[in-house]
């Protein structure tokens, strides 16, 4: 098994971008940073989110995407120019695939400690970033979502740092499981119920699954 490690730390500040005559403020454009970068509770130093109503916050302080997905996207999009940070991720990693990472797993990254909180659900700004109208759909269908981290302990992180799994959540609900039951297996009551027991899963996701469970049960009883 390959060692888990940080390939790149990527940050970016909000900017205004014009597409199809509309001006949008976004921070999805991230660039690799050389040397150690301090990770604080809400983000890396030098990184910001543009729309705090849907992005950022303590449960989505860091976005992670694994480097292994880049070959798929270079082929799918016929683009050889995709550099680290292309998907708006703060950490490009080696390893940490969606089927291998549980919501609630804790990791040491550099001198920081983090916990996995939820998958990334893409918004229209991914279309903006890649200048194509189908990117959000392609990204969702791929199930290569990446995931968000909350920061348990602030610290320094840089490219090349090992990533150490400190603990695995006992409920064993993977990032891939959340993607699957959200997008495809919408009637998987067993996984939805297990997800409600994951302390690190955000309240928005728990409320969503609780409502879906109630609707399914009501339909079954009708």
Short mmCIF file of C-alpha atoms in Angstrom, two decimals:
data_model
loop_
_atom_site.label_atom_id
_atom_site.label_comp_id
_atom_site.label_asym_id
_atom_site.label_seq_id
_atom_site.Cartn_x
_atom_site.Cartn_y
_atom_site.Cartn_z
CA UNK A 1 0.00 0.00 0.00
CA UNK A 2 1.34 3.40 -0.98
CA UNK A 3 2.08 5.87 1.76
CA UNK A 4 -0.58 8.55 2.12
CA UNK A 5 0.93 11.97 1.62
CA UNK A 6 0.34 15.56 0.57
CA UNK A 7 1.19 16.17 -3.08
CA UNK A 8 0.30 19.87 -3.11
CA UNK A 9 -1.12 22.59 -0.85
CA UNK A 10 -3.29 24.99 -2.89
CA UNK A 11 -4.80 28.33 -1.90
CA UNK A 12 -6.64 31.17 -3.58
CA UNK A 13 -8.52 34.37 -2.84
CA UNK A 14 -11.89 35.43 -4.27
CA UNK A 15 -11.80 36.97 -7.73
CA UNK A 16 -14.36 38.20 -10.23
CA UNK A 17 -14.72 36.11 -13.38
CA UNK A 18 -16.88 36.86 -16.42
CA UNK A 19 -18.59 34.00 -18.28
CA UNK A 20 -21.39 34.36 -20.81
CA UNK A 21 -21.70 38.02 -19.96
CA UNK A 22 -22.18 37.44 -16.23
CA UNK A 23 -19.70 38.43 -13.54
CA UNK A 24 -19.28 35.91 -10.74
CA UNK A 25 -17.18 36.19 -7.60
CA UNK A 26 -15.42 32.91 -6.85
CA UNK A 27 -12.46 31.45 -5.01
CA UNK A 28 -12.41 28.14 -6.89
CA UNK A 29 -9.14 29.11 -8.60
CA UNK A 30 -6.41 27.63 -6.37
CA UNK A 31 -2.65 27.63 -6.94
CA UNK A 32 0.05 25.43 -5.36
CA UNK A 33 2.11 26.99 -2.58
CA UNK A 34 5.75 26.16 -1.88
CA UNK A 35 6.89 25.55 1.67
CA UNK A 36 4.88 25.17 4.87
CA UNK A 37 1.44 26.80 5.11
CA UNK A 38 -0.38 27.30 8.39
CA UNK A 39 -3.73 25.56 8.63
CA UNK A 40 -6.14 27.38 10.92
CA UNK A 41 -9.67 26.54 12.04
CA UNK A 42 -11.40 28.01 8.99
CA UNK A 43 -8.83 27.66 6.22
CA UNK A 44 -5.21 27.76 5.19
CA UNK A 45 -3.50 31.12 5.54
CA UNK A 46 -3.85 32.79 2.14
CA UNK A 47 -7.07 30.97 1.27
CA UNK A 48 -10.63 32.27 1.37
CA UNK A 49 -14.13 31.37 0.17
CA UNK A 50 -16.24 33.78 -1.85
CA UNK A 51 -19.78 32.82 -0.77
CA UNK A 52 -19.78 31.87 2.90
CA UNK A 53 -23.48 30.95 2.78
CA UNK A 54 -22.60 27.71 0.97
CA UNK A 55 -18.81 27.42 1.17
CA UNK A 56 -16.30 27.38 3.99
CA UNK A 57 -16.99 27.37 7.70
CA UNK A 58 -15.52 25.01 10.31
CA UNK A 59 -17.04 21.87 8.74
CA UNK A 60 -15.61 22.70 5.31
CA UNK A 61 -12.29 24.28 6.21
CA UNK A 62 -10.25 22.13 3.81
CA UNK A 63 -11.20 20.46 0.54
CA UNK A 64 -9.25 17.30 -0.37
CA UNK A 65 -8.92 15.70 -3.80
CA UNK A 66 -6.70 12.76 -4.62
CA UNK A 67 -4.09 13.06 -7.35
CA UNK A 68 -5.04 9.64 -8.74
CA UNK A 69 -8.21 11.14 -10.25
CA UNK A 70 -6.32 13.56 -12.46
CA UNK A 71 -5.52 11.03 -15.19
CA UNK A 72 -9.23 10.22 -15.49
CA UNK A 73 -10.09 13.90 -15.91
CA UNK A 74 -7.24 14.62 -18.32
CA UNK A 75 -8.60 11.83 -20.52
CA UNK A 76 -12.31 12.62 -20.04
CA UNK A 77 -11.89 16.34 -20.68
CA UNK A 78 -9.11 15.92 -23.28
CA UNK A 79 -6.98 18.35 -21.31
CA UNK A 80 -3.33 17.83 -20.49
CA UNK A 81 -3.03 21.16 -18.71
CA UNK A 82 -4.77 20.25 -15.44
CA UNK A 83 -2.46 21.26 -12.62
CA UNK A 84 -2.82 20.55 -8.90
CA UNK A 85 -5.66 22.61 -7.46
CA UNK A 86 -7.65 22.43 -10.71
CA UNK A 87 -10.79 21.24 -8.89
CA UNK A 88 -10.55 23.91 -6.23
CA UNK A 89 -8.97 21.57 -3.70
CA UNK A 90 -6.76 22.82 -0.90
CA UNK A 91 -4.96 19.52 -0.56
CA UNK A 92 -4.03 17.32 -3.49
CA UNK A 93 -3.08 13.99 -1.98
CA UNK A 94 -1.66 10.61 -2.80
CA UNK A 95 -4.26 8.12 -1.60
CA UNK A 96 -7.43 8.99 0.34
CA UNK A 97 -9.83 7.61 -2.26
CA UNK A 98 -13.53 8.04 -1.55
CA UNK A 99 -14.18 4.28 -0.99
CA UNK A 100 -11.30 4.08 1.51
CA UNK A 101 -12.13 7.07 3.70
CA UNK A 102 -14.91 7.08 6.30
CA UNK A 103 -16.80 10.13 7.41
CA UNK A 104 -15.39 10.70 10.89
CA UNK A 105 -11.91 9.34 10.15
CA UNK A 106 -9.19 11.42 11.80
CA UNK A 107 -5.83 12.19 10.24
CA UNK A 108 -2.62 13.95 11.07
CA UNK A 109 -1.46 16.10 8.17
CA UNK A 110 1.84 17.81 8.84
CA UNK A 111 1.48 19.04 12.40
CA UNK A 112 -2.29 19.59 12.04
CA UNK A 113 -5.07 17.16 12.94
CA UNK A 114 -8.28 16.95 10.92
CA UNK A 115 -11.50 14.96 10.63
CA UNK A 116 -13.53 14.04 7.53
CA UNK A 117 -16.98 15.67 7.56
CA UNK A 118 -18.70 15.26 4.18
CA UNK A 119 -18.26 14.82 0.41
CA UNK A 120 -18.02 17.78 -1.90
CA UNK A 121 -21.21 18.51 -3.81
CA UNK A 122 -20.27 20.65 -6.84
CA UNK A 123 -21.98 23.93 -7.64
CA UNK A 124 -22.23 25.89 -10.89
CA UNK A 125 -18.82 27.46 -10.28
CA UNK A 126 -17.23 24.22 -11.42
CA UNK A 127 -18.79 24.91 -14.83
CA UNK A 128 -17.28 28.37 -14.63
CA UNK A 129 -13.85 27.03 -13.72
CA UNK A 130 -13.74 24.63 -16.68
CA UNK A 131 -15.73 26.86 -19.04
CA UNK A 132 -18.21 24.14 -19.94
CA UNK A 133 -21.88 23.69 -19.08
CA UNK A 134 -21.72 19.98 -18.25
CA UNK A 135 -18.89 19.93 -15.72
CA UNK A 136 -21.12 19.74 -12.63
CA UNK A 137 -22.98 16.78 -14.16
CA UNK A 138 -19.77 15.03 -15.19
CA UNK A 139 -18.28 15.56 -11.77
CA UNK A 140 -21.34 14.21 -9.96
CA UNK A 141 -21.67 11.19 -12.21
CA UNK A 142 -18.01 10.30 -11.74
CA UNK A 143 -18.51 9.88 -7.96
CA UNK A 144 -14.96 11.24 -7.62
CA UNK A 145 -16.13 13.93 -5.24
CA UNK A 146 -13.27 14.44 -2.85
CA UNK A 147 -14.26 15.50 0.64
CA UNK A 148 -14.10 18.19 3.29
CA UNK A 149 -12.19 18.32 6.56
CA UNK A 150 -12.74 20.11 9.84
CA UNK A 151 -9.62 21.20 11.70
CA UNK A 152 -9.21 19.66 15.16
CA UNK A 153 -5.72 21.01 15.76
CA UNK A 154 -4.10 23.87 13.87
CA UNK A 155 -0.64 23.33 12.43
CA UNK A 156 1.74 23.56 9.49
CA UNK A 157 1.26 21.58 6.27
CA UNK A 158 3.41 21.37 3.15
CA UNK A 159 3.81 19.28 0.03
CA UNK A 160 5.52 15.99 0.83
CA UNK A 161 4.12 15.69 4.35
CA UNK A 162 2.91 12.20 5.28
CA UNK A 163 -0.77 11.74 6.09
CA UNK A 164 -1.32 9.50 9.11
CA UNK A 165 -4.71 7.98 9.90
CA UNK A 166 -5.18 8.42 13.64
CA UNK A 167 -8.52 6.65 13.92
CA UNK A 168 -11.35 5.19 11.84
CA UNK A 169 -14.98 5.92 12.56
CA UNK A 170 -16.68 2.80 13.89
CA UNK A 171 -19.77 3.25 11.72
CA UNK A 172 -17.74 2.68 8.54
CA UNK A 173 -19.78 5.02 6.35
CA UNK A 174 -17.41 5.96 3.54
CA UNK A 175 -17.37 9.11 1.45
CA UNK A 176 -18.35 6.87 -1.47
CA UNK A 177 -21.34 5.57 0.54
CA UNK A 178 -22.66 9.10 1.04
CA UNK A 179 -22.26 9.86 -2.66
CA UNK A 180 -24.00 6.61 -3.57
CA UNK A 181 -27.07 7.02 -1.35
CA UNK A 182 -27.39 10.70 -2.21
CA UNK A 183 -27.21 10.30 -5.98
CA UNK A 184 -28.13 6.71 -6.81
CA UNK A 185 -29.30 4.25 -4.12
CA UNK A 186 -31.86 6.61 -2.67
CA UNK A 187 -33.77 3.92 -0.76
CA UNK A 188 -30.80 2.47 1.15
CA UNK A 189 -32.32 2.84 4.61
CA UNK A 190 -29.59 0.83 6.34
CA UNK A 191 -26.75 3.11 5.22
CA UNK A 192 -28.77 6.24 5.85
CA UNK A 193 -29.51 5.10 9.40
CA UNK A 194 -25.84 4.31 10.01
CA UNK A 195 -24.89 7.73 8.71
CA UNK A 196 -27.05 9.35 11.39
CA UNK A 197 -24.74 7.81 14.02
CA UNK A 198 -21.60 9.44 12.59
CA UNK A 199 -20.76 12.29 14.94
CA UNK A 200 -18.62 14.12 12.37
CA UNK A 201 -21.26 14.12 9.62
CA UNK A 202 -22.70 17.62 9.40
CA UNK A 203 -26.18 18.44 10.67
CA UNK A 204 -27.34 19.44 7.19
CA UNK A 205 -26.56 15.97 5.89
CA UNK A 206 -28.14 14.28 8.90
CA UNK A 207 -31.31 16.35 8.50
CA UNK A 208 -31.42 15.50 4.80
CA UNK A 209 -31.16 11.75 5.43
CA UNK A 210 -33.62 11.88 8.32
CA UNK A 211 -36.21 13.54 6.09
CA UNK A 212 -35.59 11.03 3.32
CA UNK A 213 -35.98 8.10 5.76
CA UNK A 214 -39.29 9.51 6.98
CA UNK A 215 -40.55 9.92 3.41
CA UNK A 216 -39.57 6.37 2.48
CA UNK A 217 -41.24 4.91 5.58
CA UNK A 218 -44.39 6.98 4.99
CA UNK A 219 -44.55 5.75 1.38
CA UNK A 220 -44.12 2.13 2.51
CA UNK A 221 -46.96 2.48 5.02
CA UNK A 222 -49.32 4.21 2.58
#
